[in-house]
Tab-separated table of C-alpha atoms and ligand atoms in Angstrom:
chain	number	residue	atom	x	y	z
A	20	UNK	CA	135.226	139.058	169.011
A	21	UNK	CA	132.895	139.192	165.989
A	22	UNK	CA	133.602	141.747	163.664
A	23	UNK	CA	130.603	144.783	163.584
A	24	UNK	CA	128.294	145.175	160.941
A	25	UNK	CA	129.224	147.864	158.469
A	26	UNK	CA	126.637	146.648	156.206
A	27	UNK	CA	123.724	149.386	155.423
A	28	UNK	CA	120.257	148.538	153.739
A	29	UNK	CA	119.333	151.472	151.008
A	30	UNK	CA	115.750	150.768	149.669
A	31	UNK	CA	116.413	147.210	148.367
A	32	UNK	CA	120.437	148.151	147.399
A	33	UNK	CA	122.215	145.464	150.553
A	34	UNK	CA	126.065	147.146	150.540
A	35	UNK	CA	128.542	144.894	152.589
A	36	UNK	CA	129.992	148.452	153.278
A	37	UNK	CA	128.702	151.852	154.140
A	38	UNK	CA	130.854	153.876	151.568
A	39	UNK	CA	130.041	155.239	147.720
A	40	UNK	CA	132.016	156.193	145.617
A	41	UNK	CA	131.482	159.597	144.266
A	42	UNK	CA	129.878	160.384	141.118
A	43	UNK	CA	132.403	161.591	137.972
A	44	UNK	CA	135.320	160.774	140.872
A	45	UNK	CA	136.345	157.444	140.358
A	46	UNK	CA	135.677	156.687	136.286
A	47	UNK	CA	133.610	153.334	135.861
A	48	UNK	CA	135.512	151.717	138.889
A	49	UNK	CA	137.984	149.625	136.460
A	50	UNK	CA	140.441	152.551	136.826
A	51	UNK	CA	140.946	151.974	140.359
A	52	UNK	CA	141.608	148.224	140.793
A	53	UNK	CA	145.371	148.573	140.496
A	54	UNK	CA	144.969	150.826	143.520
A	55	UNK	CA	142.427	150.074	145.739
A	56	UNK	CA	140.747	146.621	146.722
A	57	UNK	CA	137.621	146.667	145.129
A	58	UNK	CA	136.140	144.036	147.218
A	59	UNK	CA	136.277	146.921	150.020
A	60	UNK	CA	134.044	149.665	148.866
A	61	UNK	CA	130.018	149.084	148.788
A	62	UNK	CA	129.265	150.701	145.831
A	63	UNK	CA	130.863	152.972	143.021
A	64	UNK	CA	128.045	156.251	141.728
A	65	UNK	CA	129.268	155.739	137.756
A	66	UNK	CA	129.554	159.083	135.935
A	67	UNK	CA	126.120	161.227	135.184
A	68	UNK	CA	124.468	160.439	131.571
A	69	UNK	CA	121.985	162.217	129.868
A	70	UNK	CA	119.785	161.947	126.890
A	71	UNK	CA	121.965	163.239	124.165
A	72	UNK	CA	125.967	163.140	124.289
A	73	UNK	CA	127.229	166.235	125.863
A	74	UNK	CA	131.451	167.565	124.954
A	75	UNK	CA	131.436	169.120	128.747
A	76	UNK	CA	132.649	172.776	129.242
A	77	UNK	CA	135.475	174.785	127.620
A	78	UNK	CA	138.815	173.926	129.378
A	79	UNK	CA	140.260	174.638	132.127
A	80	UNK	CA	137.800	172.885	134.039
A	81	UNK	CA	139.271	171.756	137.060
A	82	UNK	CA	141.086	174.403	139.203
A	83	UNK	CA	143.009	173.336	142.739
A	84	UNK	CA	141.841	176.007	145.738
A	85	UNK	CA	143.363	175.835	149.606
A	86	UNK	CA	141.395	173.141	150.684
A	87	UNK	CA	139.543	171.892	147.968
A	88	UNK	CA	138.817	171.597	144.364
A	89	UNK	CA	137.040	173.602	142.054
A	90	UNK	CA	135.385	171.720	138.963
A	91	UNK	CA	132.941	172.391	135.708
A	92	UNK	CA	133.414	169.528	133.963
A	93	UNK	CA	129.822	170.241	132.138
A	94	UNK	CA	128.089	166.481	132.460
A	95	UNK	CA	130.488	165.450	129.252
A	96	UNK	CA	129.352	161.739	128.639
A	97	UNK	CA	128.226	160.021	125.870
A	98	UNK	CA	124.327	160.159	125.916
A	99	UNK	CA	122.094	157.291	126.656
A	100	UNK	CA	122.318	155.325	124.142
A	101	UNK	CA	125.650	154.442	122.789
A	102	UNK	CA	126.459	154.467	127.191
A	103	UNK	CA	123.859	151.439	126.837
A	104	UNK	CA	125.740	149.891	123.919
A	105	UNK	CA	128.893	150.620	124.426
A	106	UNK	CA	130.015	150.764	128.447
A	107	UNK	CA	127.474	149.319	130.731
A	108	UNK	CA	128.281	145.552	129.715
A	109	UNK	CA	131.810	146.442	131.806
A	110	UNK	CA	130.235	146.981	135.010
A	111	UNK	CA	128.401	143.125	135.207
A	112	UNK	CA	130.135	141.229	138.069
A	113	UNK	CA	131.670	143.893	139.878
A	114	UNK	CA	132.524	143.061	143.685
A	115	UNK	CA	130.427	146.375	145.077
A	116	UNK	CA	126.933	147.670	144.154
A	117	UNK	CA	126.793	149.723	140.661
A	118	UNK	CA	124.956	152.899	140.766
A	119	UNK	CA	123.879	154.369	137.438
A	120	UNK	CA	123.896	158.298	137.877
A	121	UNK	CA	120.890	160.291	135.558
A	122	UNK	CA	121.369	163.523	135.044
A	123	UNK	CA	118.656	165.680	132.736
A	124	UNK	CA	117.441	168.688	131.659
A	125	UNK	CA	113.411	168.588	131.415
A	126	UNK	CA	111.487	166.131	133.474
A	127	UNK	CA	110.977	163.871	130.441
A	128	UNK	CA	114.942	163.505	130.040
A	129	UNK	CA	115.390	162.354	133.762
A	130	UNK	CA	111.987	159.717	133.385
A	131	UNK	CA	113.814	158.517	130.231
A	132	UNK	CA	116.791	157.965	130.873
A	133	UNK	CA	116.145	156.611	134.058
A	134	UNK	CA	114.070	153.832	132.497
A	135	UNK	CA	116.260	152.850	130.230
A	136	UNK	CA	119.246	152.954	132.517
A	137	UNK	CA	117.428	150.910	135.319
A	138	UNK	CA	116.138	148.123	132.997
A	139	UNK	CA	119.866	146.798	132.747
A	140	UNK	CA	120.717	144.471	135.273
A	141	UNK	CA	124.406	145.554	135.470
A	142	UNK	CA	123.279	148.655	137.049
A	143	UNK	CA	121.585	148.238	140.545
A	144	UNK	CA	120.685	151.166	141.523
A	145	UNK	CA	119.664	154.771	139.849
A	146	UNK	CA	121.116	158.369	141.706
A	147	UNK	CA	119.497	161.374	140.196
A	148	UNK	CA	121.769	163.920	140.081
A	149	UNK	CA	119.354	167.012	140.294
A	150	UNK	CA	122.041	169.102	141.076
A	151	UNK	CA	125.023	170.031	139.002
A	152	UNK	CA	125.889	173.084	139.112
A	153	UNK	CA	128.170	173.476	136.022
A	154	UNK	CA	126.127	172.948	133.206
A	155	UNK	CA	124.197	177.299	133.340
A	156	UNK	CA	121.889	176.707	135.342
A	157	UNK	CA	119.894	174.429	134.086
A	158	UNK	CA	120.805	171.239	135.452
A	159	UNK	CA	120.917	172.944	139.477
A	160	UNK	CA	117.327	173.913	138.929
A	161	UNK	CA	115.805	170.910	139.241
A	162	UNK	CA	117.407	170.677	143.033
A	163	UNK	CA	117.050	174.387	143.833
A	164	UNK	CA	112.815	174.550	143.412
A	165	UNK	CA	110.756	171.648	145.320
A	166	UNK	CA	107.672	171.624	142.717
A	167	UNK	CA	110.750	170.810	140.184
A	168	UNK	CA	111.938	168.388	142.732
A	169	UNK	CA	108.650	166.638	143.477
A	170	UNK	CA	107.730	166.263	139.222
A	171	UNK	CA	110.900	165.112	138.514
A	172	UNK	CA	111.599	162.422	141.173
A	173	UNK	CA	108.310	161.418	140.610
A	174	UNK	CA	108.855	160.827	137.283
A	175	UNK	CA	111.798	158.848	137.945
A	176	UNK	CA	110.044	157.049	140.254
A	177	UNK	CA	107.295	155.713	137.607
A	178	UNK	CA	110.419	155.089	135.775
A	179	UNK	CA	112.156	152.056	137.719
A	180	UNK	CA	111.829	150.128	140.914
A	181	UNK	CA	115.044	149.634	141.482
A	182	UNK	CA	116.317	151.741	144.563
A	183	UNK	CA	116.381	155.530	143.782
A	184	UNK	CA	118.763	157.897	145.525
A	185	UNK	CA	118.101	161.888	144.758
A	186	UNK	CA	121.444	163.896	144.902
A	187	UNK	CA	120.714	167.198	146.691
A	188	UNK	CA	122.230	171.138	146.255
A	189	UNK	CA	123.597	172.672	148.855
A	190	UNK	CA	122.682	175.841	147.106
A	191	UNK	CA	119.364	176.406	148.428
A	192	UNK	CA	118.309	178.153	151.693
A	193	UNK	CA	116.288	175.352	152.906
A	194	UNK	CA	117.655	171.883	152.261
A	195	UNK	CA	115.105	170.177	154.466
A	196	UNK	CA	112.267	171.664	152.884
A	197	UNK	CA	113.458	170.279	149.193
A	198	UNK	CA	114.498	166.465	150.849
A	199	UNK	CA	110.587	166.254	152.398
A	200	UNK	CA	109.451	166.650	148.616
A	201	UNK	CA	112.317	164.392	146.929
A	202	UNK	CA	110.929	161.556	149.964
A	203	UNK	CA	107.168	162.133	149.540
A	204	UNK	CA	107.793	162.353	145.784
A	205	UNK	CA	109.096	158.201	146.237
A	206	UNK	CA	113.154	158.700	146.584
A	207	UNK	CA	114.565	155.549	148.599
A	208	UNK	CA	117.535	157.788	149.521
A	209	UNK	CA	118.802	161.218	149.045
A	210	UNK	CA	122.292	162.055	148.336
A	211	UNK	CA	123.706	165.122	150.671
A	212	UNK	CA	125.136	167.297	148.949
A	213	UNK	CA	126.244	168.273	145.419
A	214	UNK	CA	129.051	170.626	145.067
A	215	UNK	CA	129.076	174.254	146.695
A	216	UNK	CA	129.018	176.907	143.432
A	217	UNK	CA	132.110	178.692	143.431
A	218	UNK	CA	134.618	180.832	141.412
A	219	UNK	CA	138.785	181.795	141.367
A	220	UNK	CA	139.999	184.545	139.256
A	221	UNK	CA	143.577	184.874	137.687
A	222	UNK	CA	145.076	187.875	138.806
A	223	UNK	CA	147.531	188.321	135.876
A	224	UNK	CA	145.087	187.746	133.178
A	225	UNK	CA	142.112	189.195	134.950
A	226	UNK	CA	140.153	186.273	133.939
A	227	UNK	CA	137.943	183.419	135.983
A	228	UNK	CA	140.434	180.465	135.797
A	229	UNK	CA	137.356	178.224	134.706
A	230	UNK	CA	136.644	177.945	131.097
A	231	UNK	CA	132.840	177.482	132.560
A	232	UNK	CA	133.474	181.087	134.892
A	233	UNK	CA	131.568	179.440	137.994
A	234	UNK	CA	132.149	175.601	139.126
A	235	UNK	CA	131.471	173.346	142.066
A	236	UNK	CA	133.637	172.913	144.587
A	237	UNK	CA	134.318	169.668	146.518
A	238	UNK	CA	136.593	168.516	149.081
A	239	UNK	CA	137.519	169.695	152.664
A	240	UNK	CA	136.731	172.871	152.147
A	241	UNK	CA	133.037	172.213	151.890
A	242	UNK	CA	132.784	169.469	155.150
A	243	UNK	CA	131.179	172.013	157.643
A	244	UNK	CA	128.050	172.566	155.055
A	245	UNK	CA	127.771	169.235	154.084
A	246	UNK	CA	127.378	168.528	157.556
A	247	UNK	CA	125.032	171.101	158.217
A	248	UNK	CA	122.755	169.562	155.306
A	249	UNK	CA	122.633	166.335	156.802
A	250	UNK	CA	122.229	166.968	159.852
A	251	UNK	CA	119.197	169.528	158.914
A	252	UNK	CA	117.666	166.694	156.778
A	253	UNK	CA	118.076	163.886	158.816
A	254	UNK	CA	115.673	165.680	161.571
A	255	UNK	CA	113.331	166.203	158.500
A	256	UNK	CA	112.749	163.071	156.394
A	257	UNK	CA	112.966	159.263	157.035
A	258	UNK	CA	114.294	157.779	154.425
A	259	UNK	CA	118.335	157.084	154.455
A	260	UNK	CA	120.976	159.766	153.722
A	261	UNK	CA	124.372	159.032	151.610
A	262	UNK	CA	126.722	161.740	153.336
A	263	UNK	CA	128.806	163.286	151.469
A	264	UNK	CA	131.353	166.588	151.038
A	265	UNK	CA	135.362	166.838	152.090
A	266	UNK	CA	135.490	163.399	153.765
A	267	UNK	CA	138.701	162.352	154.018
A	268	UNK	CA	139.661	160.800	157.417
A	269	UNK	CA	137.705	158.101	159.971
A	270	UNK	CA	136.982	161.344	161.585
A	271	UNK	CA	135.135	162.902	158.960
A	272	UNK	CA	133.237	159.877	158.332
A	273	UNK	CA	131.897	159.550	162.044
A	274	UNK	CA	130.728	163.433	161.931
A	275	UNK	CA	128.207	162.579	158.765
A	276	UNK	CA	126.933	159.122	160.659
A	277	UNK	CA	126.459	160.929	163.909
A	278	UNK	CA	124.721	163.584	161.932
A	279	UNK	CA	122.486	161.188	160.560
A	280	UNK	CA	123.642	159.460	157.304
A	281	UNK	CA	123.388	156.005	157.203
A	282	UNK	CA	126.526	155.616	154.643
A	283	UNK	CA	128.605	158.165	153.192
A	284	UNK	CA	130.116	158.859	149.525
A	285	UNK	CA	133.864	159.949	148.774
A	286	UNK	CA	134.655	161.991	145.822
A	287	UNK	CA	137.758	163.631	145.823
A	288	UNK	CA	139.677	162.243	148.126
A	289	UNK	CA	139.892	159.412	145.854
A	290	UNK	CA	141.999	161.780	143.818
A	291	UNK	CA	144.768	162.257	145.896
A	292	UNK	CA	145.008	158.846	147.715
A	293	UNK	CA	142.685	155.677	146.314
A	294	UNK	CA	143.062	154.194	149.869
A	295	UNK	CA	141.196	156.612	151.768
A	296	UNK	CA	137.861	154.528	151.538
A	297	UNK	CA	139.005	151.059	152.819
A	298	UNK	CA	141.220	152.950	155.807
A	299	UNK	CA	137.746	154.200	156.844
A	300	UNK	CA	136.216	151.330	156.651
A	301	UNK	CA	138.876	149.547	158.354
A	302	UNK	CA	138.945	152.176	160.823
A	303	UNK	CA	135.008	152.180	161.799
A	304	UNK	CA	135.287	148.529	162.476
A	305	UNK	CA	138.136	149.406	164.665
A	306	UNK	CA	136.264	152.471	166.583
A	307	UNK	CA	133.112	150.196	167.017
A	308	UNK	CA	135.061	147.181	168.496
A	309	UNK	CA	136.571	149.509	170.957
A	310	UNK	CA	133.422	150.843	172.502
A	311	UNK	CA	131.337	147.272	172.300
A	312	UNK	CA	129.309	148.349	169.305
A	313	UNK	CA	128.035	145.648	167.217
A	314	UNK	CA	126.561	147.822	164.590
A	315	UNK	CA	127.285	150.949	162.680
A	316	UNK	CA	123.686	151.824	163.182
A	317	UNK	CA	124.183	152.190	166.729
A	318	UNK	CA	125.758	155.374	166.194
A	319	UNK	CA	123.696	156.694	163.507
A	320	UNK	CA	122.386	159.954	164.124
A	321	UNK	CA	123.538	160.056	167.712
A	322	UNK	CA	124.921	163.714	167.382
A	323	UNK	CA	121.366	164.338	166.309
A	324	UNK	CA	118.405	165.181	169.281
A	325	UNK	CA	116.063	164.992	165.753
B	423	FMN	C1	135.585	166.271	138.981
B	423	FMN	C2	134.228	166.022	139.586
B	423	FMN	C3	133.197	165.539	138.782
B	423	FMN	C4	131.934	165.300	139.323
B	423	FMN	N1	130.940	164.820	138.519
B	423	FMN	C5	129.718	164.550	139.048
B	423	FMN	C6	128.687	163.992	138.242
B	423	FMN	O1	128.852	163.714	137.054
B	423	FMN	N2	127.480	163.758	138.835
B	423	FMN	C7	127.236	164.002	140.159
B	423	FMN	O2	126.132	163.754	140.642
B	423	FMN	N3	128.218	164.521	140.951
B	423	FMN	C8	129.435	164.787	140.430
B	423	FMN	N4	130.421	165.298	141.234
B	423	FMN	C9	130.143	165.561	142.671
B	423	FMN	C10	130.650	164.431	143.575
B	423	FMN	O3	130.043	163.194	143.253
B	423	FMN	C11	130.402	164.729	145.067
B	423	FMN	O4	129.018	164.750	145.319
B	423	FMN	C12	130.998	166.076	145.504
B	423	FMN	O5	132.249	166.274	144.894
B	423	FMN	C13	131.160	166.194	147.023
B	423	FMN	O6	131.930	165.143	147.573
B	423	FMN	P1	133.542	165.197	147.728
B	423	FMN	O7	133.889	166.458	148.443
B	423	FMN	O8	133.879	163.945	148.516
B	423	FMN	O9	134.087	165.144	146.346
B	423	FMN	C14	131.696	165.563	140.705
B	423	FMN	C15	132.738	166.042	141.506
B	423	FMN	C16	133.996	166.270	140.964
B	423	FMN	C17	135.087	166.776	141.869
């Protein structure tokens, strides 16, 4: 029997597989060779970069919760330019699509940097990451108001024509209403979601156990809402959705394509066990074969009357 297709089209980004890896999760891919095929993922989201270099948050910035993980890393990275001199050379001839990720904090930063990140060839793709939440709150705004949405994406959008995918908050009362603007504003994709803003306290020092005092928090523990936000965008725009929040398992993965994404992204998981995205993938192949499916896209959205 021929194998299904797990290929998915993303404006013009072709990925032999439906998975991302998540953005500041899985370093500049090199890192994970040793551990993971890298002829088995479709694409790695690199780190966010922004204008000027940026030395991240105080420490501790990563704190471990029941079923999740809390970060504020603070967008450390480099800046722009010596990224563009020093680090994006690495990622030519890669076996999976190469996502630069922009991250800003005025319109003009996102346009820039965008334009100057897209015009390398090593990078296929640009994600705008419009919604950190660990750097004040700043960098979240941009995600959390839709005029802010619609000027920035459409600055980034004058910016490149290679495919742009806008990374969405989950902090907002109405996703939908912010993905119509990121879509009409000329995103190929949107991203869904960001981290969930969060906190933990130490009880013996009665401090917040993030140097940062709020961070974002990823993994299981944020699965249901992720959800939610696809599903509640999918029946609102048409462009594709990159799932993403807690998925671990084949399981999980099926619950954001019958929501309505067209691929997914995996963070975390990546931290405990580098396998997890090439046991989905082998494992979607496997669930499609057994119910005659030739195509992930026949199950796309199915969950979803919108
Ligand atoms: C340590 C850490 C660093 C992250 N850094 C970024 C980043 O630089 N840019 C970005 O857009 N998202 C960043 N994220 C968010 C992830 O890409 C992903 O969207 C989020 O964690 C939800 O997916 P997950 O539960 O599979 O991790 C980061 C997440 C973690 C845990």
């Amino acid at each position: 029997m021929v194998a299904p297709d797990l290929s998915v089209r993303i404006g013009r980004l072709q990925l032999a597989y439906p998975t991302l890896m998540g953005s500041g999760c899985y370093g500049s891919g090199e890192e994970y060779a040793p551990f993971a095929d890298p002829a088995k993922i479709g694409g790695v989201v690199l780190k966010s970069v922004t204008r000027a270099p940026r030395l991240g948050n105080p420490v501790p910035r990563l704190v471990h919760t029941p079923a999740g993980l809390l970060n504020a890393i603070g967008l450390q990275n480099p800046g722009i330019e010596w990224y563009l001199r020093h680090d994006v050379a690495k990622f030519a001839g890669r076996p999976y699509r190469t996502i630069g990720s922009v991250a800003g904090f005025s319109v003009e930063d996102y346009a820039y940097v965008t334009e100057r990140l897209a015009a390398r060839d090593e990078i296929e793709a640009i994600e705008l990451n419009i919604s950190c939440p660990n750097v004040g709150h700043e960098g979240e705004t941009f995600g959390c108001d839709p005029d802010l949405t619609s000027k920035v994406v459409s600055a980034a959008r004058g910016a490149t024509d290679k495919t742009l995918i806008v990374k969405l908050s989950p902090n907002v009362t109405d996703i939908a209403s912010i993905a119509l603007e990121a879509q009409a504003a000329g995103a190929d994709a949107l991203a869904v979601v960001n981290t969930v803003r969060g906190m933990a306290i130490d009880t013996n020092t009665w401090r917040p156990r993030l140097g940062n005092v709020t961070g974002g928090l990823s993994g299981p523990a944020i699965r249901p809402i992720a959800l939610l936000a696809v599903y509640e965008v999918a029946r609102a725009v048409t462009i594709p959705i990159v799932g993403q929040g807690g998925i671990e398992t084949l399981s999980d993965a099926l619950e954001f394509f019958l929501a309505g994404a067209s691929a997914i992204s995996i963070g975390t998981a990546n931290f405990t066990d580098p396998r997890i995205p090439a046991r989905i993938v082998d494992g979607l192949a496997a669930y499609l074969s057994a119910r005659g499916l030739g195509s992930l896209r026949d199950i796309v959205g199915k969950a979803n009357p919108g």
